[in-house]
Short mmCIF file of C-alpha atoms in Angstrom, two decimals:
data_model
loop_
_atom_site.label_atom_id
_atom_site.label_comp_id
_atom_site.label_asym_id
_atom_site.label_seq_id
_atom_site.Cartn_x
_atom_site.Cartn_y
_atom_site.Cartn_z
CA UNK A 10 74.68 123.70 123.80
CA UNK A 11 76.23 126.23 121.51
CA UNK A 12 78.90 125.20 119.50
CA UNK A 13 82.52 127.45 119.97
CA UNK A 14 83.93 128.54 116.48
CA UNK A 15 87.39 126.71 117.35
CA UNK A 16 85.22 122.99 117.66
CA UNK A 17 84.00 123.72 114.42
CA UNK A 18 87.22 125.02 112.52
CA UNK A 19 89.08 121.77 114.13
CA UNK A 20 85.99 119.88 112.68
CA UNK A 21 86.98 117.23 110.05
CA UNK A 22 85.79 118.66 106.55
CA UNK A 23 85.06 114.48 105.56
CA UNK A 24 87.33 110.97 105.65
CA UNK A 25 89.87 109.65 103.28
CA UNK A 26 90.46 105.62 103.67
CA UNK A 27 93.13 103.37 102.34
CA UNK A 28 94.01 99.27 102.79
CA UNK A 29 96.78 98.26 104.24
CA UNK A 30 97.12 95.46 101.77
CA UNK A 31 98.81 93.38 104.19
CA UNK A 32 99.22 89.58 103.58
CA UNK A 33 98.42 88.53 106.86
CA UNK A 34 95.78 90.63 107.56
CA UNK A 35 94.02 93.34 105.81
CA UNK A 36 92.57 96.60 107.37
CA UNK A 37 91.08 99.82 106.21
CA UNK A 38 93.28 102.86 107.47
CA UNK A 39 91.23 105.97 108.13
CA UNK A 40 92.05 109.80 107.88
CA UNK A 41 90.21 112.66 109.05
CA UNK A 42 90.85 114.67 106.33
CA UNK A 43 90.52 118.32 107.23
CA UNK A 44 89.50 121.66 105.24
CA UNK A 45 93.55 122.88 104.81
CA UNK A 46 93.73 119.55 103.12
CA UNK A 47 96.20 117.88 105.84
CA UNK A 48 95.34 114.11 107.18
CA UNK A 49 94.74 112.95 110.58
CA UNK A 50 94.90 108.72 110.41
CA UNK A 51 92.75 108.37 113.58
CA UNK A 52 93.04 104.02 113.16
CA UNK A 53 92.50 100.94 111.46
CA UNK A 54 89.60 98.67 111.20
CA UNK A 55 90.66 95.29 110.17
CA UNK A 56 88.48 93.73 107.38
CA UNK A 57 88.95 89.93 108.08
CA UNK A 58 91.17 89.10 104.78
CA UNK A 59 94.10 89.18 103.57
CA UNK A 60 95.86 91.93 101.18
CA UNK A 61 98.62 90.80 98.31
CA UNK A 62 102.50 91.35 98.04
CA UNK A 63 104.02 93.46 95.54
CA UNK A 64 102.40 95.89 92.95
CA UNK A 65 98.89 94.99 91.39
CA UNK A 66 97.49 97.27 88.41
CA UNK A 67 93.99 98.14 89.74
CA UNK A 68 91.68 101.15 90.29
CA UNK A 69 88.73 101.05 93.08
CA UNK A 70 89.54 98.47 95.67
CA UNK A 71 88.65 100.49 97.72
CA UNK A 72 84.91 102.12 97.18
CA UNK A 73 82.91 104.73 99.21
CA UNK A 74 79.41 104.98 98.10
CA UNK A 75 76.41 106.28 100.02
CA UNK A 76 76.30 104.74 103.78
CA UNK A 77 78.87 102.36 102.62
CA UNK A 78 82.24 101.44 102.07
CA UNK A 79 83.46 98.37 100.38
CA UNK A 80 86.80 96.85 100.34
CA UNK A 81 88.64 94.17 98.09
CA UNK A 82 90.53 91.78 100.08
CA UNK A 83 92.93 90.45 97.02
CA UNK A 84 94.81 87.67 99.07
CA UNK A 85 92.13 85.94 100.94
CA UNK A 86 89.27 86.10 97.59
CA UNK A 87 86.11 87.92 99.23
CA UNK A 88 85.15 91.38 100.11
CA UNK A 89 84.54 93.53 102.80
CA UNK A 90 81.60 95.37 103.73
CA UNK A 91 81.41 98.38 106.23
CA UNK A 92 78.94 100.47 107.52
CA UNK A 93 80.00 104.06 107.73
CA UNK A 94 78.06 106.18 110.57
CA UNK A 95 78.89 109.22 113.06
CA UNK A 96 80.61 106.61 115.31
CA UNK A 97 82.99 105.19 112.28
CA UNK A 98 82.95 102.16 110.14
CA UNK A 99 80.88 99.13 111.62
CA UNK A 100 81.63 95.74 109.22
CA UNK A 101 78.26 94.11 107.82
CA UNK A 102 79.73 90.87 106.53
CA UNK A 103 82.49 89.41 104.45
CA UNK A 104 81.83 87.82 101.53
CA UNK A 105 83.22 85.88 98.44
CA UNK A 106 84.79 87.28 95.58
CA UNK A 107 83.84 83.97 93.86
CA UNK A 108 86.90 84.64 91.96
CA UNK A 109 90.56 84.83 92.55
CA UNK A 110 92.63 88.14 93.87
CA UNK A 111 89.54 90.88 93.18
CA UNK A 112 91.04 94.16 92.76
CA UNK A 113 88.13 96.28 91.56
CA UNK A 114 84.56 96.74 92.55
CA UNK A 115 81.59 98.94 90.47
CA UNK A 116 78.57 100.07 91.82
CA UNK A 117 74.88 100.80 90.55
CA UNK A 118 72.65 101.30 93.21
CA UNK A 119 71.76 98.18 94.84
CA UNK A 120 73.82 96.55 92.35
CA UNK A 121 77.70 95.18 92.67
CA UNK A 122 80.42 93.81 90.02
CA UNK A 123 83.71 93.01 91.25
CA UNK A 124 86.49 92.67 88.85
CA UNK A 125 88.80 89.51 89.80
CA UNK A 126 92.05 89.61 88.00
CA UNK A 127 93.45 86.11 89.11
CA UNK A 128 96.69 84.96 88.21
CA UNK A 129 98.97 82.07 87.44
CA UNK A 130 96.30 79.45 86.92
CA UNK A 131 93.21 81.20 87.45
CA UNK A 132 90.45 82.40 85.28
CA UNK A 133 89.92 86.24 85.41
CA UNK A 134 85.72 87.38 85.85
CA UNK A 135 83.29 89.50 86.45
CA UNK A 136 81.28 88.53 89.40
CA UNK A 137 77.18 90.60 89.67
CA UNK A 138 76.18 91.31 94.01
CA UNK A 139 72.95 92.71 95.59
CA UNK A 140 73.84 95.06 98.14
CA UNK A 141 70.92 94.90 100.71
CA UNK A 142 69.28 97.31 103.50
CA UNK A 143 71.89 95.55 106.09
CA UNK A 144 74.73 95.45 103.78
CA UNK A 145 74.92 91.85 102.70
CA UNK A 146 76.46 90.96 99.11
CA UNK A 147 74.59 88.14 97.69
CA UNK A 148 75.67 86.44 94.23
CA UNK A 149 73.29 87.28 91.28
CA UNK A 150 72.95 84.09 89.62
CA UNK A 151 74.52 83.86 86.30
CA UNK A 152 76.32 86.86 86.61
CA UNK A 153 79.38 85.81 85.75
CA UNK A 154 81.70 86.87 82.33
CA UNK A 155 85.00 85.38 82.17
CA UNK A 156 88.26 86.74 80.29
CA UNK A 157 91.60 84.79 78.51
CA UNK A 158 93.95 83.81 81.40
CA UNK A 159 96.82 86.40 81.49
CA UNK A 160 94.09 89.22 80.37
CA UNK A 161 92.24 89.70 83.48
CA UNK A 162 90.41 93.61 84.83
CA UNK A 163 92.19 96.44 86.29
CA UNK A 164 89.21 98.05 86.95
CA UNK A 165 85.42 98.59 86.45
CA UNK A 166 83.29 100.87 86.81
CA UNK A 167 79.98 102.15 86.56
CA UNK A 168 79.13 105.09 84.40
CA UNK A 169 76.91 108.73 85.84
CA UNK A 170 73.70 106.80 84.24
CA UNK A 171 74.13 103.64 86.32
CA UNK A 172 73.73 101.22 83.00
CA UNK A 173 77.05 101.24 81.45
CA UNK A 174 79.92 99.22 82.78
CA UNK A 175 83.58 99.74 81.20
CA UNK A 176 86.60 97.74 82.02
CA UNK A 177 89.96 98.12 81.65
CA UNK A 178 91.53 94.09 81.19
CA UNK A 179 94.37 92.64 79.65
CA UNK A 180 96.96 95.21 80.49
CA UNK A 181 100.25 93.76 81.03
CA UNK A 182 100.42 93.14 77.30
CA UNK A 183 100.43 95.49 74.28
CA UNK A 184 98.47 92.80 72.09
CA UNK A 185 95.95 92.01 75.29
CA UNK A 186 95.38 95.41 75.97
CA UNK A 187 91.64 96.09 75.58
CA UNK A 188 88.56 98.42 77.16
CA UNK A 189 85.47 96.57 76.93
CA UNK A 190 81.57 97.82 77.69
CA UNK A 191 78.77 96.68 78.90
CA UNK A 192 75.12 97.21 79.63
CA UNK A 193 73.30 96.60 83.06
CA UNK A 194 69.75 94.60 82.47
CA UNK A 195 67.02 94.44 85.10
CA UNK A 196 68.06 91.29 86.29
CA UNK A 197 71.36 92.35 87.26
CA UNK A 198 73.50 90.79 84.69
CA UNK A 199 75.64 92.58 82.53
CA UNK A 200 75.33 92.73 78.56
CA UNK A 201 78.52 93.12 76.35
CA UNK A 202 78.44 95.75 74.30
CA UNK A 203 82.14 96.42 72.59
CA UNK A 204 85.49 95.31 73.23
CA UNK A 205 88.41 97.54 71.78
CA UNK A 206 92.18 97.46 71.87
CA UNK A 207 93.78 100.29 73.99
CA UNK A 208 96.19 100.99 70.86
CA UNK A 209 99.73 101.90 70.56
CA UNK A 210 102.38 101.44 72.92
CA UNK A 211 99.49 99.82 75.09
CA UNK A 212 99.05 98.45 78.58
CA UNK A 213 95.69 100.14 80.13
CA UNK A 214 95.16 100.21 84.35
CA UNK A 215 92.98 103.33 85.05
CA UNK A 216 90.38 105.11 83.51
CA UNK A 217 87.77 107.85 84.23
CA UNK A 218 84.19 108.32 82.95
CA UNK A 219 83.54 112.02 81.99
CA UNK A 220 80.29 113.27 84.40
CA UNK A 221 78.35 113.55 81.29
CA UNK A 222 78.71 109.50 80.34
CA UNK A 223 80.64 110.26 76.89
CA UNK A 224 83.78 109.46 77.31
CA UNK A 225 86.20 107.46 79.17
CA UNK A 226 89.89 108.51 79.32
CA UNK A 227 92.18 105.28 79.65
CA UNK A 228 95.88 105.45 81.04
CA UNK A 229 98.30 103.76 78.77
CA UNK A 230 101.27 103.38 80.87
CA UNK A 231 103.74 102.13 78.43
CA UNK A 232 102.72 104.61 75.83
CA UNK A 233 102.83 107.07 79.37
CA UNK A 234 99.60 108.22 77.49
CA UNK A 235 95.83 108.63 78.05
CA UNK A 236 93.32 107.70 75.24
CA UNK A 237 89.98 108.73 74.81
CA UNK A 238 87.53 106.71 74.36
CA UNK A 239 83.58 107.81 72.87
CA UNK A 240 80.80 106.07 74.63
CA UNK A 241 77.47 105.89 72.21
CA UNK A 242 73.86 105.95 73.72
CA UNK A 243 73.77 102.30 73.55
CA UNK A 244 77.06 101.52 75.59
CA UNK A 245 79.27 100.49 72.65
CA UNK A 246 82.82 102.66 72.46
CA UNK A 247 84.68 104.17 69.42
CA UNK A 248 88.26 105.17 69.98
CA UNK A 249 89.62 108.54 69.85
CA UNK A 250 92.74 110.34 70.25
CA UNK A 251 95.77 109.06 72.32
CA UNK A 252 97.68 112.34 74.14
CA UNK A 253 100.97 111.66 75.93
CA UNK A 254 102.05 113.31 79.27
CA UNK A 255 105.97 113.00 78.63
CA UNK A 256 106.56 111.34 81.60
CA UNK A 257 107.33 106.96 82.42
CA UNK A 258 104.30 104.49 83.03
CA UNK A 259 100.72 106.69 83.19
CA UNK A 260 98.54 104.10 85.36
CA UNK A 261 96.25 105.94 88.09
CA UNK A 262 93.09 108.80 87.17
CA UNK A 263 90.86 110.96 88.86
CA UNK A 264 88.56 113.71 87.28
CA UNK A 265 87.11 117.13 88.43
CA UNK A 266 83.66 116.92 89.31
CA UNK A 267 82.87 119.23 86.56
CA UNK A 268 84.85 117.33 84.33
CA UNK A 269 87.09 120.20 83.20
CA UNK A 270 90.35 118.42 84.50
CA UNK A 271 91.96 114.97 84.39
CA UNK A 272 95.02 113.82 86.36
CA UNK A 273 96.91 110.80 85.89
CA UNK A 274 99.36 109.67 88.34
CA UNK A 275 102.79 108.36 86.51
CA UNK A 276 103.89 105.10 88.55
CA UNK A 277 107.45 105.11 87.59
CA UNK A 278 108.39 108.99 87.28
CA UNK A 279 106.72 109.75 90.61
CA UNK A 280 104.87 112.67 89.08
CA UNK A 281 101.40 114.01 88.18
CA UNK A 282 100.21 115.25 85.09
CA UNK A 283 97.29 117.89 84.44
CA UNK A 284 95.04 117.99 81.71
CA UNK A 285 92.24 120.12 80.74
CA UNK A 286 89.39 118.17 79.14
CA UNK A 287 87.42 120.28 76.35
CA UNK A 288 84.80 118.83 73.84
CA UNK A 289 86.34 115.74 74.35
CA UNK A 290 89.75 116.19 74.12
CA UNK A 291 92.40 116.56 76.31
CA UNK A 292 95.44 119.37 76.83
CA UNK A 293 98.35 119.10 78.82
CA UNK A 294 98.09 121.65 82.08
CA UNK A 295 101.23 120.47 83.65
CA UNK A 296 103.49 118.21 85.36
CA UNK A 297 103.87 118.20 89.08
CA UNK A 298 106.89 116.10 90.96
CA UNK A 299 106.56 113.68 94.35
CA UNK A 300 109.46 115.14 96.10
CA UNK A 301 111.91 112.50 98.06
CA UNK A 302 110.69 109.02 96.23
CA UNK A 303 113.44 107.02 93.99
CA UNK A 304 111.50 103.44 93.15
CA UNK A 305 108.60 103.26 91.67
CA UNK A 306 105.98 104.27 94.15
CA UNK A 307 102.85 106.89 92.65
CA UNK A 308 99.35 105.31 92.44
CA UNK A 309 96.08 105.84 93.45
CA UNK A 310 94.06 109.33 93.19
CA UNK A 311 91.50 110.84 95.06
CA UNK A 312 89.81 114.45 94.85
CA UNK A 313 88.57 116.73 97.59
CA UNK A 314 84.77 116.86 97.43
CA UNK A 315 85.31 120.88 96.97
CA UNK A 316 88.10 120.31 94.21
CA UNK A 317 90.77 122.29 96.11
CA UNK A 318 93.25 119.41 97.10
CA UNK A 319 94.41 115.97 95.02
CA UNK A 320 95.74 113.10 97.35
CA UNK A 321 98.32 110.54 95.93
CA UNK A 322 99.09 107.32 97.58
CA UNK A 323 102.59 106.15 97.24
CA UNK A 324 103.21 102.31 98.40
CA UNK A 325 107.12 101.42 98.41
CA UNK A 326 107.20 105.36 100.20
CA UNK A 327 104.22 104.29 102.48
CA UNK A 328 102.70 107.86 102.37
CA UNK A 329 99.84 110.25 101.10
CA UNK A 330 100.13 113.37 99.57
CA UNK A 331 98.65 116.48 99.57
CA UNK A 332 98.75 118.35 96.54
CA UNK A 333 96.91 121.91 96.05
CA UNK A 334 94.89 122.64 92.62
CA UNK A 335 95.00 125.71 91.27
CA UNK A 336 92.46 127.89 89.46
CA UNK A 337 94.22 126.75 86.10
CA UNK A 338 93.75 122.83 87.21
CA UNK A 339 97.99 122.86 88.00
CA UNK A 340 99.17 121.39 91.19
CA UNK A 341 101.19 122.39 94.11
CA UNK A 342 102.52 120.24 96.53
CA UNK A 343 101.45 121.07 99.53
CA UNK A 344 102.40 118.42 101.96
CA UNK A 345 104.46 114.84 101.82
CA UNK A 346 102.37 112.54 103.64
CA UNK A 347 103.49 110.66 107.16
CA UNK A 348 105.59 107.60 106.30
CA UNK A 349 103.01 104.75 107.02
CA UNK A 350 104.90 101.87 106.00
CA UNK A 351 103.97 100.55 109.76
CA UNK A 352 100.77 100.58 108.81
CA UNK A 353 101.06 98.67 105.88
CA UNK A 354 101.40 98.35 101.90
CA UNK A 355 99.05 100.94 101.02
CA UNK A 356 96.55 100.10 98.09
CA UNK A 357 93.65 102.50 96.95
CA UNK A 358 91.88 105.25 98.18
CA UNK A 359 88.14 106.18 98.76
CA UNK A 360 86.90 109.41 99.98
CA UNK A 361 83.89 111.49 101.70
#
């Protein structure tokens, strides 16, 4: 049966998914997220943990990656595994974090690290999974890396060849501050490489990895900064130059596909800043505003597949936005997201 042209311009162009983060129960929200750029949330699908109160410095608890979609469940220690298919997310299983509060998961194929921060008490770590066929997380045995309590990740992540790790830990404290590397071996386990200090005013959360594997950009949100950092064949890092965005508390990134822009979202100015990347270096694009947010509320990133639109969680506001990118890399804001605070306090975003 022929399709009418109306079915497929109402068709969604992919999904966008958030967690609820809520204590009692956990859930992924997800959006039908259509080709103007607007958001349908179509429902929830509840992961079995539990979510964390207040504001935790992360990047990627929430991670879309081939059929799957993996979620951190920071209050209840494990993480969730969902299918994704035509009829929506079905979960696979629900495993331990073997750590306390993850907030940050990395994946290499078949391969799985999740970052867990801990807190009060606990000791931060790295913790090595094997996805398999039927989306089951199993522990790879000795795994494990440990960091100073106090100094646990903010996020990990995989590199575009697969082998290279980087971590962002330590960051509620100038001298803690550090980006460390690391190098994937055939058994699974991760190798350290180097471990540098952020620099400066300090106090890392997000990073990206340029597409071509040389470089990391690291927020520094008390500097309100991003520093680059140079990633060597072997994995090890060198440190590079530190550009500000003149704005309060740089925390969340996303990069272009291309890797010709960076945007960092600014946590306590509500804005975010534009910068084009060139030979390594960054320049400042721009500054765009959140409209109608006081506290401190911008977070999480996410890209458009195609590059046109940039989506910004906000948590105390309980929304998403839409903003538009230009042909210069600039934004416009193009629509203040729904208030979803019934839905929960929002925390990362995934997309497809």
């Amino acid at each position: 049966m022929a399709v009418s042209a109306f079915a497929l311009a109402d068709a969604p162009a992919g999904h966008l998914y958030t967690l609820t983060n809520r204590t009692e129960a956990n859930s992924v929200a997800v959006f039908d997220r259509m080709a103007d750029g607007t958001l349908k949330l179509t429902g929830t699908m509840p992961t079995g943990g539990k979510g964390i109160a207040g504001d935790v410095d992360d990047q990627n608890a929430l991670v879309a990656t081939g059929d799957w979609l993996l979620a951190a469940n920071p209050g209840s220690g494990d993480v969730t595994v969902f299918k994704k298919s035509m009829g929506g997310l079905k979960k696979t299983g629900q495993f331990s974090s073997h750590g306390m509060n993850p907030v940050s998961i990395a994946v290499s194929g078949e391969t799985v690290y999740v970052a867990n921060q801990a807190g009060s008490g606990g000791t931060p770590n790295l913790t090595g999974f094997h996805l398999s066929k039927d989306g089951k997380l199993t522990m790879i045995p000795g795994s494990q890396l440990t960091f100073p309590a106090g100094a646990g990740p903010a996020q990990i992540e995989f590199g575009p060849d697969g082998k290279t790790l980087v971590a962002t830990n330590g960051h509620q404290a100038a001298e803690t501050s550090r980006v460390s590397s690391y190098r994937l071996g055939m058994d699974g386990k991760l190798m350290p490489a180097s471990s540098l200090p952020t620099g400066e005013a300090s106090g890392d959360v997000g990073f990206s990895w340029s597409p071509d594997g040389k470089h990391v950009f690291v927020s520094n949100f008390r500097g309100s900064a991003v520093v680059t950092f140079n990633v060597r064949g072997d994995g090890t890092l060198n440190r590079g130059a530190t550009m500000g965005d003149g704005e309060t508390a740089a925390c969340w990134t996303a990069i272009s596909k291309d890797g010709s822009r960076l945007y960092v979202a600014n946590f306590v100015s509500n804005s975010v800043t534009s910068f084009e990347v060139a030979m390594g270096g960054l320049k400042k694009i721009g500054t765009a505003a959140r409209m109608g947010v006081n506290s401190p509320d911008t977070k999480d990133l996410a890209l458009s597949p195609d590059g046109k639109f940039l989506f910004v969680l906000g948590t105390s506001s309980g929304r998403i936005d839409t903003f538009e990118i230009g042909m210069d890399g600039g934004l416009t804001l193009r629509k203040s997201g729904d208030n979803l605070m019934m839905v929960g306090n929002l925390k990362g975003l995934a997309i497809d």
